[in-house]
Amino acid sequence: MKRKTILLGLFVLAVWVISGCATVYKTSELETSGENYKTIAILPFEVTVQYNRLPKNVTSEQIRENEYELGFVFQNQIYNRFLQKKHKFAVNFQDVDKTNMMLRRNQIDIYNLGEFSKDELARLLEVDEVISAHVITSKPMSTGAALAVGILFDIWGPTNTAEVTVSLHSGKNSELLWRFNHVYSGGVGSSPEQLTHAMMGPVSRKFPYKS
């Protein structure tokens, strides 16, 4: 049983990875602006769990709670991945705990992030650029509220898809400097950890400011 579980996990991760080519946008300004930027903040992710209709006994509040929780899970995951590859980049990434603390002090959370421009957020966070991201997933992922919903109401299907968009904006004028977009496919038990692991390979290879 243990061996089967390991093999299933490897299969799910492989499915996340084998999903085609990503779309990457990069402004020409990046070629000359790297030396001017020192610190980058990673914002909590915007997460959307899409359903044509809610499964029986599942409320919109549960889905909303799941999206909120996943926003911070993804933020932490991508921050940790960047730290692991810190030696490859000529920039610093602000600790996400500090980022979230400063957002709370200014009454900003996942729900109203969109009301602020990227340069406003950069000034509040005292950074030079900000990373934002949007994940649109077709199923809950196995963490916290999603785990409870998935187990109690058996709404995980045989497949799971996630469209991931990661953007880098200037803290001076909100200019879009770089964007990564890709659609991943996974299976039962897909988690933020698995998705982040799959996406960080191409993201780190394409991300600017290499040291």
PDB file of N, CA, C and O in Angstrom, residues 145-180:
ATOM      1  N   ALA A 145      -9.397  23.788   4.778  1.00  0.00           N
ATOM      2  CA  ALA A 145     -10.820  23.744   4.440  1.00  0.00           C
ATOM      3  C   ALA A 145     -11.070  22.895   3.210  1.00  0.00           C
ATOM      4  O   ALA A 145     -12.067  22.179   3.126  1.00  0.00           O
ATOM      5  N   ALA A 146     -10.146  22.937   2.247  1.00  0.00           N
ATOM      6  CA  ALA A 146     -10.328  22.142   1.033  1.00  0.00           C
ATOM      7  C   ALA A 146     -10.302  20.662   1.341  1.00  0.00           C
ATOM      8  O   ALA A 146     -11.048  19.877   0.763  1.00  0.00           O
ATOM      9  N   LEU A 147      -9.420  20.249   2.246  1.00  0.00           N
ATOM     10  CA  LEU A 147      -9.332  18.839   2.617  1.00  0.00           C
ATOM     11  C   LEU A 147     -10.643  18.370   3.232  1.00  0.00           C
ATOM     12  O   LEU A 147     -11.172  17.311   2.891  1.00  0.00           O
ATOM     13  N   ALA A 148     -11.188  19.184   4.132  1.00  0.00           N
ATOM     14  CA  ALA A 148     -12.452  18.813   4.768  1.00  0.00           C
ATOM     15  C   ALA A 148     -13.574  18.723   3.742  1.00  0.00           C
ATOM     16  O   ALA A 148     -14.359  17.777   3.740  1.00  0.00           O
ATOM     17  N   VAL A 149     -13.649  19.695   2.869  1.00  0.00           N
ATOM     18  CA  VAL A 149     -14.693  19.685   1.850  1.00  0.00           C
ATOM     19  C   VAL A 149     -14.539  18.482   0.939  1.00  0.00           C
ATOM     20  O   VAL A 149     -15.494  17.782   0.627  1.00  0.00           O
ATOM     21  N   GLY A 150     -13.298  18.214   0.514  1.00  0.00           N
ATOM     22  CA  GLY A 150     -13.070  17.115  -0.414  1.00  0.00           C
ATOM     23  C   GLY A 150     -13.399  15.765   0.170  1.00  0.00           C
ATOM     24  O   GLY A 150     -13.992  14.902  -0.501  1.00  0.00           O
ATOM     25  N   ILE A 151     -13.045  15.552   1.426  1.00  0.00           N
ATOM     26  CA  ILE A 151     -13.281  14.258   2.060  1.00  0.00           C
ATOM     27  C   ILE A 151     -14.752  14.085   2.422  1.00  0.00           C
ATOM     28  O   ILE A 151     -15.366  13.055   2.135  1.00  0.00           O
ATOM     29  N   LEU A 152     -15.342  15.103   3.033  1.00  0.00           N
ATOM     30  CA  LEU A 152     -16.713  14.967   3.514  1.00  0.00           C
ATOM     31  C   LEU A 152     -17.717  14.851   2.384  1.00  0.00           C
ATOM     32  O   LEU A 152     -18.691  14.108   2.477  1.00  0.00           O
ATOM     33  N   PHE A 153     -17.466  15.570   1.316  1.00  0.00           N
ATOM     34  CA  PHE A 153     -18.472  15.621   0.267  1.00  0.00           C
ATOM     35  C   PHE A 153     -18.018  14.984  -1.040  1.00  0.00           C
ATOM     36  O   PHE A 153     -18.732  15.018  -2.025  1.00  0.00           O
ATOM     37  N   ASP A 154     -16.810  14.416  -1.042  1.00  0.00           N
ATOM     38  CA  ASP A 154     -16.326  13.645  -2.183  1.00  0.00           C
ATOM     39  C   ASP A 154     -16.459  14.415  -3.494  1.00  0.00           C
ATOM     40  O   ASP A 154     -17.023  13.939  -4.466  1.00  0.00           O
ATOM     41  N   ILE A 155     -15.928  15.651  -3.521  1.00  0.00           N
ATOM     42  CA  ILE A 155     -16.067  16.450  -4.733  1.00  0.00           C
ATOM     43  C   ILE A 155     -14.786  16.518  -5.546  1.00  0.00           C
ATOM     44  O   ILE A 155     -14.744  17.213  -6.561  1.00  0.00           O
ATOM     45  N   TRP A 156     -13.738  15.821  -5.090  1.00  0.00           N
ATOM     46  CA  TRP A 156     -12.560  15.737  -5.941  1.00  0.00           C
ATOM     47  C   TRP A 156     -12.852  14.780  -7.080  1.00  0.00           C
ATOM     48  O   TRP A 156     -13.204  13.636  -6.872  1.00  0.00           O
ATOM     49  N   GLY A 157     -12.683  15.245  -8.284  1.00  0.00           N
ATOM     50  CA  GLY A 157     -12.891  14.380  -9.433  1.00  0.00           C
ATOM     51  C   GLY A 157     -11.586  13.717  -9.842  1.00  0.00           C
ATOM     52  O   GLY A 157     -10.563  13.861  -9.185  1.00  0.00           O
ATOM     53  N   PRO A 158     -11.591  12.971 -10.944  1.00  0.00           N
ATOM     54  CA  PRO A 158     -10.388  12.267 -11.386  1.00  0.00           C
ATOM     55  C   PRO A 158      -9.317  13.210 -11.923  1.00  0.00           C
ATOM     56  O   PRO A 158      -8.168  12.841 -12.045  1.00  0.00           O
ATOM     57  N   THR A 159      -9.694  14.438 -12.281  1.00  0.00           N
ATOM     58  CA  THR A 159      -8.712  15.388 -12.796  1.00  0.00           C
ATOM     59  C   THR A 159      -8.862  16.726 -12.101  1.00  0.00           C
ATOM     60  O   THR A 159      -9.881  17.051 -11.520  1.00  0.00           O
ATOM     61  N   ASN A 160      -7.810  17.500 -12.176  1.00  0.00           N
ATOM     62  CA  ASN A 160      -7.808  18.834 -11.594  1.00  0.00           C
ATOM     63  C   ASN A 160      -6.958  19.713 -12.484  1.00  0.00           C
ATOM     64  O   ASN A 160      -5.876  19.315 -12.904  1.00  0.00           O
ATOM     65  N   THR A 161      -7.437  20.892 -12.837  1.00  0.00           N
ATOM     66  CA  THR A 161      -6.654  21.810 -13.643  1.00  0.00           C
ATOM     67  C   THR A 161      -6.456  23.109 -12.890  1.00  0.00           C
ATOM     68  O   THR A 161      -7.268  23.490 -12.046  1.00  0.00           O
ATOM     69  N   ALA A 162      -5.355  23.772 -13.186  1.00  0.00           N
ATOM     70  CA  ALA A 162      -5.065  25.058 -12.560  1.00  0.00           C
ATOM     71  C   ALA A 162      -4.379  25.955 -13.574  1.00  0.00           C
ATOM     72  O   ALA A 162      -3.351  25.583 -14.144  1.00  0.00           O
ATOM     73  N   GLU A 163      -4.967  27.123 -13.806  1.00  0.00           N
ATOM     74  CA  GLU A 163      -4.313  28.126 -14.646  1.00  0.00           C
ATOM     75  C   GLU A 163      -3.574  29.089 -13.725  1.00  0.00           C
ATOM     76  O   GLU A 163      -4.174  29.687 -12.831  1.00  0.00           O
ATOM     77  N   VAL A 164      -2.288  29.223 -13.940  1.00  0.00           N
ATOM     78  CA  VAL A 164      -1.433  30.023 -13.066  1.00  0.00           C
ATOM     79  C   VAL A 164      -0.890  31.218 -13.836  1.00  0.00           C
ATOM     80  O   VAL A 164      -0.322  31.066 -14.923  1.00  0.00           O
ATOM     81  N   THR A 165      -1.067  32.401 -13.276  1.00  0.00           N
ATOM     82  CA  THR A 165      -0.486  33.618 -13.844  1.00  0.00           C
ATOM     83  C   THR A 165       0.323  34.305 -12.753  1.00  0.00           C
ATOM     84  O   THR A 165      -0.218  34.649 -11.699  1.00  0.00           O
ATOM     85  N   VAL A 166       1.616  34.475 -12.988  1.00  0.00           N
ATOM     86  CA  VAL A 166       2.504  35.158 -12.049  1.00  0.00           C
ATOM     87  C   VAL A 166       3.023  36.414 -12.732  1.00  0.00           C
ATOM     88  O   VAL A 166       3.553  36.352 -13.848  1.00  0.00           O
ATOM     89  N   SER A 167       2.874  37.567 -12.073  1.00  0.00           N
ATOM     90  CA  SER A 167       3.243  38.852 -12.683  1.00  0.00           C
ATOM     91  C   SER A 167       4.214  39.621 -11.800  1.00  0.00           C
ATOM     92  O   SER A 167       4.142  39.556 -10.572  1.00  0.00           O
ATOM     93  N   LEU A 168       5.094  40.354 -12.451  1.00  0.00           N
ATOM     94  CA  LEU A 168       6.050  41.226 -11.761  1.00  0.00           C
ATOM     95  C   LEU A 168       5.804  42.656 -12.221  1.00  0.00           C
ATOM     96  O   LEU A 168       5.842  42.946 -13.418  1.00  0.00           O
ATOM     97  N   HIS A 169       5.519  43.558 -11.267  1.00  0.00           N
ATOM     98  CA  HIS A 169       5.229  44.950 -11.598  1.00  0.00           C
ATOM     99  C   HIS A 169       6.248  45.884 -10.955  1.00  0.00           C
ATOM    100  O   HIS A 169       6.731  45.633  -9.842  1.00  0.00           O
ATOM    101  N   SER A 170       6.495  46.975 -11.633  1.00  0.00           N
ATOM    102  CA  SER A 170       7.378  48.005 -11.111  1.00  0.00           C
ATOM    103  C   SER A 170       6.721  48.733  -9.940  1.00  0.00           C
ATOM    104  O   SER A 170       5.510  48.989  -9.953  1.00  0.00           O
ATOM    105  N   GLY A 171       7.519  49.061  -8.952  1.00  0.00           N
ATOM    106  CA  GLY A 171       7.012  49.820  -7.822  1.00  0.00           C
ATOM    107  C   GLY A 171       7.020  51.321  -8.073  1.00  0.00           C
ATOM    108  O   GLY A 171       6.542  52.092  -7.249  1.00  0.00           O
ATOM    109  N   LYS A 172       7.553  51.728  -9.226  1.00  0.00           N
ATOM    110  CA  LYS A 172       7.606  53.149  -9.549  1.00  0.00           C
ATOM    111  C   LYS A 172       6.337  53.626 -10.242  1.00  0.00           C
ATOM    112  O   LYS A 172       5.806  54.687  -9.931  1.00  0.00           O
ATOM    113  N   ASN A 173       5.878  52.814 -11.203  1.00  0.00           N
ATOM    114  CA  ASN A 173       4.748  53.266 -12.022  1.00  0.00           C
ATOM    115  C   ASN A 173       3.757  52.147 -12.342  1.00  0.00           C
ATOM    116  O   ASN A 173       2.915  52.306 -13.223  1.00  0.00           O
ATOM    117  N   SER A 174       3.865  51.024 -11.647  1.00  0.00           N
ATOM    118  CA  SER A 174       2.965  49.879 -11.839  1.00  0.00           C
ATOM    119  C   SER A 174       3.136  49.206 -13.201  1.00  0.00           C
ATOM    120  O   SER A 174       2.300  48.382 -13.596  1.00  0.00           O
ATOM    121  N   GLU A 175       4.196  49.517 -13.922  1.00  0.00           N
ATOM    122  CA  GLU A 175       4.406  48.909 -15.231  1.00  0.00           C
ATOM    123  C   GLU A 175       4.582  47.391 -15.092  1.00  0.00           C
ATOM    124  O   GLU A 175       5.286  46.914 -14.198  1.00  0.00           O
ATOM    125  N   LEU A 176       3.935  46.646 -15.988  1.00  0.00           N
ATOM    126  CA  LEU A 176       4.124  45.201 -16.031  1.00  0.00           C
ATOM    127  C   LEU A 176       5.488  44.916 -16.647  1.00  0.00           C
ATOM    128  O   LEU A 176       5.749  45.256 -17.802  1.00  0.00           O
ATOM    129  N   LEU A 177       6.358  44.295 -15.854  1.00  0.00           N
ATOM    130  CA  LEU A 177       7.712  44.010 -16.310  1.00  0.00           C
ATOM    131  C   LEU A 177       7.862  42.592 -16.839  1.00  0.00           C
ATOM    132  O   LEU A 177       8.645  42.345 -17.767  1.00  0.00           O
ATOM    133  N   TRP A 178       7.124  41.663 -16.239  1.00  0.00           N
ATOM    134  CA  TRP A 178       7.290  40.243 -16.589  1.00  0.00           C
ATOM    135  C   TRP A 178       6.027  39.496 -16.192  1.00  0.00           C
ATOM    136  O   TRP A 178       5.396  39.829 -15.193  1.00  0.00           O
ATOM    137  N   ARG A 179       5.633  38.519 -17.013  1.00  0.00           N
ATOM    138  CA  ARG A 179       4.454  37.710 -16.688  1.00  0.00           C
ATOM    139  C   ARG A 179       4.637  36.283 -17.188  1.00  0.00           C
ATOM    140  O   ARG A 179       5.108  36.053 -18.302  1.00  0.00           O
ATOM    141  N   PHE A 180       4.247  35.332 -16.342  1.00  0.00           N
ATOM    142  CA  PHE A 180       4.293  33.907 -16.658  1.00  0.00           C
ATOM    143  C   PHE A 180       2.869  33.367 -16.583  1.00  0.00           C
ATOM    144  O   PHE A 180       2.166  33.608 -15.599  1.00  0.00           O
TER     145      PHE A 180
END
